[in-house]
Amino acid sequence: AGRLPAGSVLARPADALARADGPALDRAAEALAERGFTLYAAEAYAQAARAHRDPSAARRSRTRAVALARRCQGASTPAPAGPALGELTARQRQIVTLAAAGLSNREIAEKLTLSVRTVGNHLYGAYTRLGTGDRAALPWLLDGPDRETA
């Protein structure tokens, strides 16, 4: 951290990491992402996931790290390794995969012979575990060739 210009966008995650400050790492990652440093932002979010004491904050950071890393055309760093979807039950993964493919709750329910309410409940549980409430973020959590790149 001491080798980077103090207060710079690149120094902030290093400073936060040295202090093991999860919330500061999240803020630094957000600043990096806003400036287009997608892989650096993914790394900072992944480090934040390890630094957080709050499990839900750690899940949110890990989810953001994986989503950003997947946008980097196969480039990777050690920290974002580990799929966020691994935290879901098999049924939640199945439903999230279908939702990410663009199916509505009703279409998912018909395909899996479940009620629409059950699908909604599974998605709600998945969103909680993944740290997102945004259905549009789901495709970024899955591997796929048609993803927009950074």
GROMACS .gro file of C-alpha atoms in nm:
model
  150
    1ALA     CA    1   0.000   0.000   0.000
    2GLY     CA    2   0.287   0.238   0.076
    3ARG     CA    3   0.419   0.216  -0.280
    4LEU     CA    4   0.100   0.353  -0.437
    5PRO     CA    5  -0.005   0.719  -0.438
    6ALA     CA    6  -0.195   0.778  -0.115
    7GLY     CA    7  -0.572   0.790  -0.162
    8SER     CA    8  -0.559   0.673  -0.523
    9VAL     CA    9  -0.821   0.432  -0.651
   10LEU     CA   10  -0.555   0.157  -0.657
   11ALA     CA   11  -0.421   0.236  -0.310
   12ARG     CA   12  -0.762   0.218  -0.140
   13PRO     CA   13  -0.805  -0.160  -0.171
   14ALA     CA   14  -0.447  -0.219  -0.060
   15ASP     CA   15  -0.499  -0.002   0.248
   16ALA     CA   16  -0.829  -0.174   0.330
   17LEU     CA   17  -0.675  -0.518   0.280
   18ALA     CA   18  -0.389  -0.433   0.514
   19ARG     CA   19  -0.650  -0.345   0.778
   20ALA     CA   20  -0.870  -0.648   0.690
   21ASP     CA   21  -1.159  -0.401   0.656
   22GLY     CA   22  -1.436  -0.571   0.456
   23PRO     CA   23  -1.666  -0.269   0.416
   24ALA     CA   24  -1.372  -0.052   0.301
   25LEU     CA   25  -1.275  -0.322   0.050
   26ASP     CA   26  -1.633  -0.320  -0.082
   27ARG     CA   27  -1.620   0.058  -0.126
   28ALA     CA   28  -1.281   0.035  -0.297
   29ALA     CA   29  -1.411  -0.240  -0.527
   30GLU     CA   30  -1.710  -0.029  -0.621
   31ALA     CA   31  -1.481   0.264  -0.707
   32LEU     CA   32  -1.263   0.035  -0.920
   33ALA     CA   33  -1.566  -0.104  -1.103
   34GLU     CA   34  -1.699   0.246  -1.170
   35ARG     CA   35  -1.369   0.334  -1.337
   36GLY     CA   36  -1.370   0.021  -1.552
   37PHE     CA   37  -1.110  -0.179  -1.359
   38THR     CA   38  -1.333  -0.487  -1.359
   39LEU     CA   39  -1.077  -0.754  -1.270
   40TYR     CA   40  -0.926  -0.539  -0.993
   41ALA     CA   41  -1.277  -0.481  -0.861
   42ALA     CA   42  -1.345  -0.856  -0.863
   43GLU     CA   43  -1.025  -0.913  -0.668
   44ALA     CA   44  -1.117  -0.647  -0.412
   45TYR     CA   45  -1.467  -0.790  -0.364
   46ALA     CA   46  -1.320  -1.139  -0.319
   47GLN     CA   47  -1.080  -1.008  -0.057
   48ALA     CA   48  -1.371  -0.828   0.111
   49ALA     CA   49  -1.561  -1.158   0.130
   50ARG     CA   50  -1.275  -1.303   0.331
   51ALA     CA   51  -1.245  -0.996   0.554
   52HIS     CA   52  -1.613  -0.954   0.644
   53ARG     CA   53  -1.727  -1.074   0.984
   54ASP     CA   54  -2.091  -1.066   0.876
   55PRO     CA   55  -2.176  -1.379   0.669
   56SER     CA   56  -2.439  -1.202   0.458
   57ALA     CA   57  -2.196  -0.920   0.371
   58ALA     CA   58  -1.936  -1.183   0.282
   59ARG     CA   59  -2.186  -1.358   0.052
   60ARG     CA   60  -2.273  -1.030  -0.121
   61SER     CA   61  -1.906  -0.952  -0.178
   62ARG     CA   62  -1.832  -1.304  -0.304
   63THR     CA   63  -2.127  -1.287  -0.543
   64ARG     CA   64  -2.010  -0.953  -0.681
   65ALA     CA   65  -1.655  -1.089  -0.718
   66VAL     CA   66  -1.770  -1.389  -0.918
   67ALA     CA   67  -2.005  -1.181  -1.133
   68LEU     CA   68  -1.732  -0.932  -1.220
   69ALA     CA   69  -1.466  -1.198  -1.276
   70ARG     CA   70  -1.692  -1.375  -1.525
   71ARG     CA   71  -1.700  -1.059  -1.734
   72CYS     CA   72  -1.322  -1.064  -1.781
   73GLN     CA   73  -1.291  -1.301  -2.081
   74GLY     CA   74  -1.127  -1.582  -1.883
   75ALA     CA   75  -0.872  -1.360  -1.706
   76SER     CA   76  -0.854  -1.441  -1.339
   77THR     CA   77  -0.677  -1.372  -1.016
   78PRO     CA   78  -0.653  -1.608  -0.719
   79ALA     CA   79  -0.908  -1.438  -0.493
   80PRO     CA   80  -1.231  -1.462  -0.698
   81ALA     CA   81  -1.193  -1.838  -0.735
   82GLY     CA   82  -1.483  -2.044  -0.606
   83PRO     CA   83  -1.833  -2.036  -0.748
   84ALA     CA   84  -2.099  -1.837  -0.568
   85LEU     CA   85  -2.359  -2.088  -0.680
   86GLY     CA   86  -2.198  -2.351  -0.458
   87GLU     CA   87  -2.381  -2.194  -0.165
   88LEU     CA   88  -2.719  -2.285  -0.309
   89THR     CA   89  -2.921  -2.603  -0.273
   90ALA     CA   90  -2.955  -2.821  -0.582
   91ARG     CA   91  -3.312  -2.697  -0.639
   92GLN     CA   92  -3.210  -2.333  -0.595
   93ARG     CA   93  -2.928  -2.379  -0.849
   94GLN     CA   94  -3.175  -2.537  -1.091
   95ILE     CA   95  -3.423  -2.251  -1.055
   96VAL     CA   96  -3.154  -1.980  -1.067
   97THR     CA   97  -3.017  -2.133  -1.387
   98LEU     CA   98  -3.361  -2.121  -1.549
   99ALA     CA   99  -3.426  -1.767  -1.423
  100ALA     CA  100  -3.088  -1.655  -1.558
  101ALA     CA  101  -3.185  -1.804  -1.894
  102GLY     CA  102  -3.480  -1.563  -1.901
  103LEU     CA  103  -3.768  -1.786  -1.793
  104SER     CA  104  -4.040  -1.628  -1.584
  105ASN     CA  105  -4.144  -1.774  -1.249
  106ARG     CA  106  -4.455  -1.917  -1.415
  107GLU     CA  107  -4.249  -2.081  -1.693
  108ILE     CA  108  -4.008  -2.227  -1.439
  109ALA     CA  109  -4.300  -2.358  -1.232
  110GLU     CA  110  -4.453  -2.528  -1.536
  111LYS     CA  111  -4.120  -2.677  -1.645
  112LEU     CA  112  -4.042  -2.819  -1.298
  113THR     CA  113  -4.404  -2.895  -1.202
  114LEU     CA  114  -4.391  -2.664  -0.902
  115SER     CA  115  -4.618  -2.385  -0.790
  116VAL     CA  116  -4.527  -2.030  -0.887
  117ARG     CA  117  -4.508  -1.947  -0.518
  118THR     CA  118  -4.257  -2.228  -0.456
  119VAL     CA  119  -4.039  -2.096  -0.739
  120GLY     CA  120  -4.058  -1.748  -0.588
  121ASN     CA  121  -3.962  -1.883  -0.246
  122HIS     CA  122  -3.662  -2.068  -0.391
  123LEU     CA  123  -3.552  -1.755  -0.577
  124TYR     CA  124  -3.590  -1.546  -0.262
  125GLY     CA  125  -3.372  -1.794  -0.071
  126ALA     CA  126  -3.116  -1.794  -0.351
  127TYR     CA  127  -3.106  -1.414  -0.364
  128THR     CA  128  -3.045  -1.406   0.010
  129ARG     CA  129  -2.761  -1.657  -0.011
  130LEU     CA  130  -2.607  -1.489  -0.314
  131GLY     CA  131  -2.636  -1.142  -0.172
  132THR     CA  132  -2.835  -1.005  -0.463
  133GLY     CA  133  -3.198  -0.917  -0.515
  134ASP     CA  134  -3.158  -0.842  -0.880
  135ARG     CA  135  -3.273  -1.108  -1.126
  136ALA     CA  136  -3.071  -0.933  -1.398
  137ALA     CA  137  -2.750  -1.014  -1.206
  138LEU     CA  138  -2.812  -1.390  -1.223
  139PRO     CA  139  -2.663  -1.446  -1.571
  140TRP     CA  140  -2.333  -1.302  -1.453
  141LEU     CA  141  -2.311  -1.572  -1.188
  142LEU     CA  142  -2.328  -1.851  -1.442
  143ASP     CA  143  -2.070  -1.957  -1.697
  144GLY     CA  144  -2.175  -1.890  -2.050
  145PRO     CA  145  -2.030  -1.802  -2.388
  146ASP     CA  146  -2.271  -1.520  -2.464
  147ARG     CA  147  -2.183  -1.299  -2.170
  148GLU     CA  148  -2.087  -0.937  -2.223
  149THR     CA  149  -1.720  -0.881  -2.146
  150ALA     CA  150  -1.539  -0.610  -1.954
   0.00000   0.00000   0.00000
